[in-house]
Amino acid sequence: MTSFFAVTDNDDILALQPRLTADDAGVRRIALIDLADLEEPDGLLWLVERLAEDPAEEVRAEAARLLEAWEDEPVVEALCQALTDPSPAVQAAAAQSLSLLKTEAAGRVILPWTAHAETGVRIAAFRALRELRFSGAASAAIQALNDADASVRREAVGVLGWLKQLDALPALARLASDDPDTEVRRAATGALGLASDAEVLPALRQALQDQAWQVREEAATTLGKVGHTDAGPALIEALADDYWQVRLRATRSLGRLKYVAALDALIDTLGHRISNLRKEAALALGELNDRGAVAALQAAQDDGDPEVRKAVRIALSQLQ
């Protein structure tokens, strides 16, 4: 551990040498924190070396955490390599530091790791690229939609969503309908909100019938984002879903679409036993801009929930 100190003339770093090379791992770990606080390039070299070579996992993990503020290519490469460390703690610390990087140059270093043989490495690489919004990751993410591991597919969906890759919509629609993993279907359903035309409506309608309520909830939300009134009938049907969470999102989307044909169904929802649903129904009725909702809203002015009463006042003000 002494060769590094033979070539540095930084007095602050040399003063830390006895602790940085101590036999006690706890002492070395605290010394690394003090070294990082110096923010000296020479110290960066030692952090990278400790990440790769220190025998104690707690020291390697600390080095990975401390390197989060540096985006030099050798540092990014070292963090990627640390994703293969035998210690889960080191892997997690390296993945977290990679997810905080912001430069395109870092994305170019991380990208090849999306094809690594280890599942955890692929997951961490895609997660980091998602946060970077690195456009060069689109092709790898589309390919990863066929990955054998559901978590990798889910992260790839996230990358494509952040990058707004419209050419990936057919593949995302397939996942939303057919993927065996609930979370992948949910993520793909949400990513279909990239669309601005009716192309994705069949897949979203199918997702609104999914066996998992989380997917149905996401579909109800996304149908509102896509913004096509052709989604209205399916959303009205969703107001009868067994799960109130799905009903709430459907209610909100019907208001967002200003789907006047939902007037009667929304008035019925205004009397639901769950106050959150009554609140959303009131707000949606205001968005419809249909005077036919006035009487029902006036009758709800004395609702027992103050949030519902506030929503009713807002809706009535919109219909004045």
XYZ file of C-alpha atoms in Angstrom:
320
model
C 0.000 0.000 0.000
C 3.011 2.349 -0.035
C 3.779 2.913 -3.745
C 1.104 5.602 -4.105
C 2.551 7.637 -1.238
C 6.032 7.470 -2.756
C 4.908 9.507 -5.766
C 2.637 12.139 -4.151
C 3.974 15.332 -2.606
C 0.628 16.456 -1.188
C 1.273 17.098 2.505
C -2.404 16.696 3.459
C -2.558 13.261 1.840
C 0.786 12.201 3.315
C -0.512 13.156 6.746
C -3.348 10.647 6.292
C -1.018 7.808 5.221
C -0.749 6.098 8.629
C -4.540 5.845 8.867
C -5.110 5.027 5.197
C -2.729 2.061 5.519
C -3.761 0.985 9.011
C -4.451 -2.677 9.737
C -7.878 -1.785 11.155
C -10.503 -1.580 8.408
C -12.605 0.860 10.404
C -9.684 3.277 10.656
C -9.028 2.976 6.916
C -12.681 3.667 6.135
C -12.811 6.876 8.177
C -9.489 7.952 6.663
C -10.993 7.527 3.190
C -13.772 9.942 4.117
C -11.183 12.485 5.278
C -9.248 11.932 2.053
C -12.324 12.555 -0.071
C -13.017 15.768 1.848
C -9.704 17.128 0.545
C -11.079 16.923 -3.033
C -7.561 16.450 -4.378
C -6.975 14.621 -7.691
C -4.169 12.603 -6.077
C -6.628 11.371 -3.482
C -8.977 10.246 -6.227
C -6.345 7.770 -7.410
C -6.216 6.219 -3.944
C -10.019 5.955 -3.732
C -10.139 4.106 -7.053
C -7.370 1.765 -5.932
C -9.094 1.017 -2.622
C -12.369 0.338 -4.403
C -10.652 -2.387 -6.401
C -8.127 -3.771 -3.941
C -8.941 -3.182 -0.287
C -9.488 -6.531 1.458
C -12.360 -5.197 3.598
C -15.766 -4.896 1.967
C -16.729 -1.992 4.233
C -13.765 0.010 2.902
C -14.519 -0.871 -0.721
C -18.163 0.100 -0.219
C -17.130 3.419 1.334
C -14.832 4.096 -1.616
C -17.718 3.425 -4.008
C -19.923 5.883 -2.126
C -17.237 8.555 -2.003
C -16.652 8.363 -5.749
C -20.204 9.485 -6.547
C -19.145 13.092 -7.118
C -16.498 12.247 -9.742
C -17.290 11.670 -13.417
C -13.796 11.065 -14.808
C -13.784 8.084 -17.170
C -11.430 5.940 -15.023
C -13.702 6.504 -12.014
C -16.846 5.532 -13.934
C -15.099 2.429 -15.266
C -13.996 1.511 -11.741
C -17.539 1.882 -10.445
C -18.832 -0.305 -13.266
C -16.226 -2.918 -12.433
C -17.318 -2.735 -8.786
C -20.746 -3.955 -9.861
C -19.101 -7.380 -10.093
C -17.609 -7.180 -6.585
C -18.330 -10.309 -4.481
C -19.900 -8.107 -1.790
C -23.562 -7.060 -2.280
C -22.852 -3.935 -0.207
C -20.124 -2.839 -2.619
C -22.310 -3.618 -5.608
C -25.156 -1.545 -4.164
C -22.882 1.407 -3.333
C -21.378 1.367 -6.830
C -24.818 1.184 -8.439
C -26.011 4.128 -6.360
C -22.988 6.242 -7.317
C -23.450 5.400 -10.993
C -27.100 6.451 -10.821
C -26.021 9.964 -9.765
C -23.818 10.637 -12.798
C -24.977 13.255 -15.293
C -22.580 13.396 -18.254
C -22.880 11.840 -21.691
C -19.265 10.708 -21.411
C -20.231 8.646 -18.375
C -23.063 7.109 -20.380
C -20.639 5.924 -23.037
C -18.577 4.136 -20.377
C -21.619 2.530 -18.758
C -23.343 1.397 -21.974
C -21.257 -1.748 -22.675
C -22.107 -3.047 -19.203
C -25.763 -3.442 -20.231
C -24.673 -6.619 -22.027
C -22.837 -8.112 -19.047
C -23.504 -11.745 -18.199
C -24.553 -10.947 -14.618
C -28.153 -9.847 -14.203
C -27.415 -7.403 -11.397
C -24.853 -5.606 -13.498
C -27.292 -5.184 -16.387
C -29.946 -3.851 -14.018
C -27.583 -1.311 -12.473
C -26.246 -0.198 -15.846
C -29.699 0.452 -17.285
C -30.784 2.220 -14.114
C -27.803 4.554 -14.366
C -28.450 5.190 -18.056
C -32.085 6.002 -17.320
C -31.056 8.725 -14.891
C -28.543 10.032 -17.426
C -31.134 10.064 -20.218
C -28.298 8.912 -22.470
C -29.711 8.763 -26.003
C -27.131 6.199 -27.054
C -28.780 3.668 -24.759
C -31.964 3.374 -26.841
C -30.823 0.504 -29.024
C -29.538 -1.539 -26.084
C -32.764 -0.897 -24.166
C -34.950 -2.061 -27.057
C -32.898 -5.247 -27.279
C -33.188 -5.737 -23.511
C -36.981 -5.798 -23.733
C -36.428 -9.473 -24.576
C -34.080 -10.117 -21.635
C -34.769 -13.310 -19.696
C -34.843 -11.372 -16.415
C -37.941 -9.323 -15.604
C -36.007 -6.694 -13.650
C -33.774 -6.006 -16.645
C -36.813 -5.681 -18.894
C -38.383 -3.269 -16.410
C -35.265 -1.082 -16.322
C -35.084 -1.113 -20.117
C -38.675 0.101 -20.277
C -37.694 2.929 -17.943
C -34.835 3.972 -20.220
C -37.086 4.037 -23.266
C -39.715 6.010 -21.395
C -37.288 8.693 -20.284
C -35.819 8.894 -23.794
C -39.308 9.174 -25.318
C -38.481 6.539 -27.930
C -41.569 6.523 -30.139
C -40.161 3.770 -32.356
C -40.262 1.482 -29.313
C -44.050 1.824 -28.916
C -44.939 -1.460 -30.696
C -42.533 -3.410 -28.482
C -43.814 -1.642 -25.371
C -47.402 -2.406 -26.371
C -46.477 -6.078 -26.677
C -44.971 -6.082 -23.192
C -47.967 -4.261 -21.737
C -50.223 -7.009 -23.037
C -48.166 -10.172 -22.848
C -45.241 -9.954 -20.417
C -45.556 -12.563 -17.648
C -44.293 -10.145 -14.988
C -46.802 -7.741 -13.435
C -44.292 -4.944 -12.862
C -43.028 -5.137 -16.426
C -46.580 -4.916 -17.745
C -47.260 -1.982 -15.442
C -44.092 -0.128 -16.488
C -44.712 -0.772 -20.182
C -48.294 0.409 -19.834
C -47.100 3.656 -18.312
C -44.476 4.108 -21.020
C -47.207 3.992 -23.668
C -48.078 7.491 -22.482
C -45.371 8.626 -24.901
C -47.905 8.255 -27.699
C -49.997 11.122 -28.967
C -52.213 9.144 -31.333
C -54.656 6.269 -31.164
C -52.082 3.625 -32.091
C -51.640 2.516 -28.476
C -55.318 2.507 -27.480
C -55.902 -1.235 -28.154
C -52.997 -2.198 -25.891
C -54.158 0.206 -23.182
C -57.724 -1.081 -23.348
C -56.382 -4.591 -22.932
C -54.243 -3.450 -19.996
C -57.387 -2.020 -18.445
C -58.615 -5.628 -18.261
C -55.364 -6.998 -16.812
C -55.614 -9.491 -13.939
C -53.393 -7.247 -11.779
C -55.077 -4.124 -10.461
C -51.766 -2.226 -10.517
C -51.638 -2.637 -14.300
C -55.278 -1.584 -14.644
C -54.563 1.479 -12.519
C -51.625 2.416 -14.740
C -53.709 1.883 -17.865
C -56.452 4.166 -16.568
C -53.866 6.866 -15.896
C -52.126 6.481 -19.244
C -55.369 6.634 -21.222
C -55.855 10.104 -19.803
C -52.323 11.129 -20.754
C -52.657 9.942 -24.346
C -55.632 12.262 -24.594
C -57.990 10.515 -27.030
C -61.712 10.636 -26.381
C -61.967 7.170 -27.948
C -60.699 5.944 -24.575
C -63.839 7.257 -22.884
C -66.067 4.152 -23.007
C -63.347 1.907 -21.569
C -62.706 4.385 -18.759
C -66.404 4.523 -17.911
C -66.368 0.724 -17.607
C -63.359 1.052 -15.299
C -65.476 3.095 -12.882
C -66.971 -0.255 -11.847
C -63.581 -1.874 -11.175
C -63.279 -3.942 -7.995
C -60.400 -1.720 -6.833
C -61.059 1.869 -5.868
C -57.540 2.836 -6.951
C -58.445 1.946 -10.542
C -61.745 3.805 -10.275
C -59.938 6.899 -9.005
C -57.511 6.989 -11.923
C -60.324 6.365 -14.399
C -62.299 9.218 -12.853
C -59.337 11.555 -13.113
C -58.704 10.587 -16.739
C -62.334 11.115 -17.721
C -62.069 14.641 -16.374
C -58.801 15.165 -18.180
C -60.415 14.033 -21.430
C -63.473 16.233 -20.744
C -65.532 13.220 -21.748
C -69.084 14.558 -21.474
C -70.654 11.134 -22.014
C -69.295 10.182 -18.576
C -71.558 12.712 -16.826
C -74.021 10.224 -15.309
C -71.299 7.750 -14.296
C -69.320 10.519 -12.594
C -72.413 11.757 -10.772
C -72.871 8.217 -9.454
C -69.231 8.195 -8.346
C -69.846 11.454 -6.490
C -71.857 9.374 -4.014
C -69.196 6.702 -3.448
C -68.373 5.756 0.159
C -64.652 6.502 -0.359
C -63.993 10.223 -0.008
C -60.994 10.265 -2.364
C -63.243 9.007 -5.134
C -65.912 11.595 -4.360
C -63.269 14.308 -4.502
C -61.979 13.148 -7.910
C -65.521 12.820 -9.226
C -66.291 16.405 -8.235
C -63.145 17.704 -9.911
C -63.848 15.660 -13.042
C -67.407 16.976 -13.232
C -66.021 20.488 -13.171
C -63.706 19.646 -16.058
C -66.610 18.374 -18.185
C -68.011 21.926 -18.338
C -71.541 20.524 -18.503
C -74.274 22.315 -16.555
C -75.953 18.967 -16.059
C -73.578 18.380 -13.142
C -74.653 21.473 -11.187
C -77.522 19.927 -9.216
C -75.436 16.925 -8.099
C -72.550 19.150 -7.110
C -74.820 21.482 -5.156
C -76.200 18.494 -3.280
C -72.647 17.505 -2.354
C -71.705 20.888 -0.879
C -72.280 19.579 2.657
C -70.159 16.448 2.205
C -68.617 15.226 5.444
C -65.077 15.448 4.048
C -63.535 18.943 3.770
C -61.444 17.936 0.743
C -64.587 16.832 -1.084
C -66.335 20.091 -0.202
C -63.342 22.038 -1.535
C -63.405 20.030 -4.788
C -67.144 20.666 -5.113
C -66.593 24.427 -4.729
C -63.903 24.352 -7.397
C -66.137 22.422 -9.772
C -69.099 24.718 -9.245
C -66.915 27.767 -9.887
C -65.899 26.216 -13.212
C -69.537 25.769 -14.180
C -70.635 29.326 -13.364
